[in-house]
Amino acid sequence: TQLLKQSPQFLSIQEGENLTVYCNSSSVFSSLQWYRQEPGEGPVLLVTVVTGGEVKKLKRLTFQFGDARKDSSLHITAAQTGDTGLYLCAGVGAGKSTFGDGTTLTVKP
Amino acid sequence: DAGVIQSPRHEVTEMGQEVTLRCKPISGHNSLFWYRQTMMRGLELLIYFNNNVPIDDSGMPEDRFSAKMPNASFSTLKIQPSEPRDSAVYFCASRLGVSGETQYFGPGTRLLVL
């Protein structure tokens, strides 16, 4: 059973387009994290959101934590080829992280 | 800082052989995690340690898997005997703190069991 479900699983877009990735769960987490993973490397943390309804911006990336702290979204504005990678959400609770099934993003030039 | 160090980076072995994966966490970090990543199951937590003590090993698949952390700067994950279904990328991560702080991942060990 996947506690955290991401959608879409795969996304292929042209450079300059906008996109949104969703992370949904039936569980409540104390915080939620987003990671990006490039081929041959480990995941790298992008952001941690803690408060229900919280919105954080990291340059062209906007992260939102749902009011009930069960879901989150990642919006990328004007995607670039360097945004290509696997995006993972992770719910944090009881000292550990539970990862979603991932969204593979390909940004074409 | 060198980051989390894992060795070997690649391992090819035959079914039935023992496999030992190694991890050196970031100096000063007090939590260490072992994950396994496959296309089918994604990134799964196998076990994590806090101050060298195993806290949660509920993700360890079966008795063939064991993990140790003899000191704050070294951990091993052992598979004995290995099976083809163990083929995956195994990641080690470390963290300073006990909850939502940043986990830093190593580059992973790509294991192929023939």
Coordinates of C-alpha atoms in Angstrom, one line a residue:
Chain A
T1 CA 0.0 0.0 0.0
Q2 CA 1.5 3.3 -1.1
L3 CA 0.8 5.9 1.6
L4 CA 1.7 8.8 -0.6
K5 CA 0.4 8.9 -4.1
Q6 CA 1.9 11.3 -6.7
S7 CA 0.3 12.4 -9.9
P8 CA 1.1 12.4 -12.7
Q9 CA 3.7 9.6 -12.7
F10 CA 5.3 10.8 -15.9
L11 CA 5.3 14.3 -17.4
S12 CA 6.9 15.4 -20.6
I13 CA 6.7 19.1 -21.5
Q14 CA 8.4 21.8 -23.6
E15 CA 10.7 24.3 -22.1
G16 CA 8.8 27.4 -20.9
E17 CA 5.6 25.6 -20.0
N18 CA 4.1 25.5 -16.5
L19 CA 3.3 22.3 -14.6
T20 CA 1.9 21.1 -11.3
V21 CA 2.7 17.8 -9.5
Y22 CA 0.4 16.5 -6.8
C23 CA 1.1 14.4 -3.7
N24 CA -1.9 13.0 -1.9
S25 CA -2.3 10.9 1.2
S26 CA -5.0 9.7 3.6
S27 CA -2.5 10.2 6.5
V28 CA -1.7 13.4 8.4
F29 CA 2.0 14.2 8.6
S30 CA 3.9 16.6 10.9
S31 CA 5.6 18.0 7.8
L32 CA 6.1 17.2 4.2
Q33 CA 9.2 17.4 2.1
W34 CA 9.9 17.6 -1.7
Y35 CA 13.1 16.1 -3.1
R36 CA 14.6 16.0 -6.6
Q37 CA 16.6 13.1 -7.8
E38 CA 18.8 13.0 -10.9
P39 CA 20.0 9.8 -12.6
G40 CA 22.8 8.1 -10.7
E41 CA 22.4 10.2 -7.7
G42 CA 20.6 10.3 -4.4
P43 CA 17.5 12.5 -3.8
V44 CA 18.3 16.1 -2.8
L45 CA 15.9 18.1 -0.5
L46 CA 14.2 21.0 -2.1
V47 CA 11.9 22.2 0.7
T48 CA 10.1 21.3 3.9
V49 CA 6.6 22.6 4.6
V50 CA 5.3 22.3 8.1
T51 CA 2.1 24.3 8.6
G52 CA -1.3 23.5 7.0
G53 CA -1.9 25.9 4.2
E54 CA 1.7 27.0 4.0
V55 CA 3.1 28.2 0.7
K56 CA 6.8 28.3 0.0
K57 CA 8.6 29.7 -3.1
L58 CA 12.0 28.7 -4.3
K59 CA 12.7 30.7 -7.4
R60 CA 10.4 29.3 -10.1
L61 CA 9.1 26.5 -7.8
T62 CA 6.1 27.0 -5.5
F63 CA 5.2 24.4 -2.9
Q64 CA 1.9 24.2 -1.0
F65 CA 0.9 22.1 2.0
G66 CA -2.8 21.3 2.2
D67 CA -4.8 22.7 5.1
A68 CA -5.3 19.2 6.5
R69 CA -1.6 18.4 6.2
K70 CA -2.4 15.4 4.1
D71 CA -1.5 16.6 0.6
S72 CA 0.8 18.9 -1.2
S73 CA 1.5 20.4 -4.6
L74 CA 4.6 21.5 -6.5
H75 CA 4.2 24.1 -9.2
I76 CA 7.0 25.0 -11.6
T77 CA 6.7 28.1 -13.7
A78 CA 8.5 28.4 -17.1
A79 CA 10.2 25.0 -16.8
Q80 CA 13.8 24.7 -18.0
T81 CA 15.7 21.6 -19.2
G82 CA 17.6 21.7 -15.9
D83 CA 14.3 20.9 -14.1
T84 CA 14.3 17.4 -15.6
G85 CA 14.4 14.7 -12.9
L86 CA 12.4 12.5 -10.5
Y87 CA 10.4 14.5 -8.0
L88 CA 9.6 12.8 -4.7
C89 CA 7.4 13.9 -1.9
A90 CA 7.9 12.5 1.6
G91 CA 5.7 12.7 4.6
V92 CA 7.5 13.1 7.9
G93 CA 6.3 11.5 11.1
A94 CA 7.6 9.4 14.0
G95 CA 11.1 10.4 13.1
K96 CA 11.1 9.0 9.6
S97 CA 10.1 9.9 6.1
T98 CA 7.7 7.9 3.9
F99 CA 8.3 8.6 0.2
G100 CA 5.7 8.9 -2.6
D101 CA 6.0 6.9 -5.8
G102 CA 7.5 9.8 -7.7
T103 CA 6.9 11.9 -10.7
T104 CA 9.4 11.7 -13.6
L105 CA 9.6 15.1 -15.3
T106 CA 11.2 15.6 -18.7
V107 CA 11.6 19.1 -20.0
K108 CA 12.4 19.2 -23.7
P109 CA 14.3 22.1 -25.3
Chain B
D1 CA 32.4 18.1 3.8
A2 CA 32.5 15.0 1.7
G3 CA 28.9 14.1 2.2
V4 CA 27.5 10.6 2.7
I5 CA 29.9 8.1 1.3
Q6 CA 28.8 4.7 0.1
S7 CA 30.7 1.7 -1.2
P8 CA 30.8 0.0 -3.5
R9 CA 29.0 2.1 -6.1
H10 CA 28.2 -1.0 -8.1
E11 CA 28.0 -4.6 -7.2
V12 CA 27.3 -7.6 -9.4
T13 CA 27.0 -10.9 -7.6
E14 CA 25.5 -14.4 -8.1
M15 CA 22.5 -15.7 -6.3
G16 CA 23.3 -17.1 -2.9
Q17 CA 26.4 -15.0 -2.3
E18 CA 26.7 -12.6 0.6
V19 CA 26.7 -8.9 -0.1
T20 CA 27.8 -6.2 2.2
L21 CA 27.1 -2.5 1.6
R22 CA 28.9 0.2 3.5
C23 CA 28.0 3.7 4.5
K24 CA 29.9 6.6 6.2
P25 CA 27.5 9.3 7.3
I26 CA 28.3 13.0 7.5
S27 CA 30.4 13.7 10.5
G28 CA 28.3 14.9 13.5
H29 CA 25.0 13.5 12.1
N30 CA 23.2 11.3 14.7
S31 CA 20.6 9.5 12.5
L32 CA 21.3 7.1 9.7
F33 CA 18.9 5.6 7.2
W34 CA 19.1 2.7 4.7
Y35 CA 16.7 2.8 1.7
R36 CA 16.1 0.6 -1.3
Q37 CA 14.8 2.0 -4.6
T38 CA 13.2 0.0 -7.4
M39 CA 11.0 0.9 -10.3
M40 CA 8.2 -1.2 -8.9
R41 CA 8.3 -0.2 -5.3
G42 CA 9.9 3.2 -5.3
L43 CA 12.0 4.4 -2.4
E44 CA 11.5 2.3 0.7
L45 CA 12.9 2.7 4.1
L46 CA 14.6 -0.4 5.3
I47 CA 15.9 0.6 8.7
Y48 CA 17.1 3.6 10.6
F49 CA 19.4 4.3 13.5
N50 CA 19.5 7.1 16.0
N51 CA 22.7 7.5 18.0
N52 CA 23.9 4.1 16.6
V53 CA 20.8 2.3 18.0
P54 CA 18.3 0.7 15.5
I55 CA 15.0 2.5 16.0
D56 CA 12.7 1.1 13.3
D57 CA 13.6 -2.0 11.2
S58 CA 10.0 -2.7 10.1
G59 CA 11.0 -2.2 6.5
M60 CA 13.7 -4.9 6.5
P61 CA 12.3 -7.5 4.0
E62 CA 13.3 -10.7 5.8
D63 CA 15.9 -12.4 7.9
R64 CA 18.3 -12.4 4.9
F65 CA 18.8 -8.7 5.6
S66 CA 20.7 -7.3 8.5
A67 CA 22.2 -3.9 9.4
K68 CA 24.7 -2.7 11.9
M69 CA 26.1 0.6 13.1
P70 CA 29.1 -0.2 15.3
N71 CA 30.0 3.5 15.7
A72 CA 28.8 6.9 14.7
S73 CA 30.9 7.0 11.5
F74 CA 30.1 3.6 9.9
S75 CA 27.2 1.3 9.0
T76 CA 26.7 -1.8 7.0
L77 CA 23.8 -3.5 5.3
K78 CA 24.3 -7.2 4.7
I79 CA 22.3 -9.5 2.5
Q80 CA 22.9 -13.2 3.0
P81 CA 22.1 -15.1 0.9
S82 CA 21.3 -12.7 -1.9
E83 CA 18.5 -13.3 -4.4
P84 CA 17.7 -11.8 -7.9
R85 CA 14.8 -9.9 -6.4
D86 CA 17.2 -8.0 -4.2
S87 CA 18.5 -6.2 -7.2
A88 CA 18.0 -2.5 -6.6
V89 CA 19.7 0.7 -5.7
Y90 CA 20.5 1.0 -2.0
F91 CA 20.8 4.4 -0.5
C92 CA 22.2 5.5 2.8
A93 CA 21.2 8.9 4.3
S94 CA 22.2 10.7 7.4
R95 CA 20.6 13.5 9.4
L96 CA 21.3 15.8 12.3
G97 CA 18.4 15.7 14.6
V98 CA 15.5 13.3 15.2
S99 CA 12.6 14.4 13.1
G100 CA 11.9 16.7 10.1
E101 CA 15.4 18.0 9.6
T102 CA 17.1 17.5 6.2
Q103 CA 18.3 14.0 5.2
Y104 CA 21.4 13.9 3.1
F105 CA 21.6 11.0 0.7
G106 CA 24.7 9.2 -0.5
P107 CA 25.1 8.4 -4.2
G108 CA 23.8 4.8 -3.7
T109 CA 25.0 1.3 -4.4
R110 CA 23.6 -0.3 -7.6
L111 CA 23.2 -4.0 -6.8
L112 CA 22.6 -6.7 -9.4
V113 CA 22.1 -10.2 -8.3
L114 CA 22.2 -12.7 -11.2

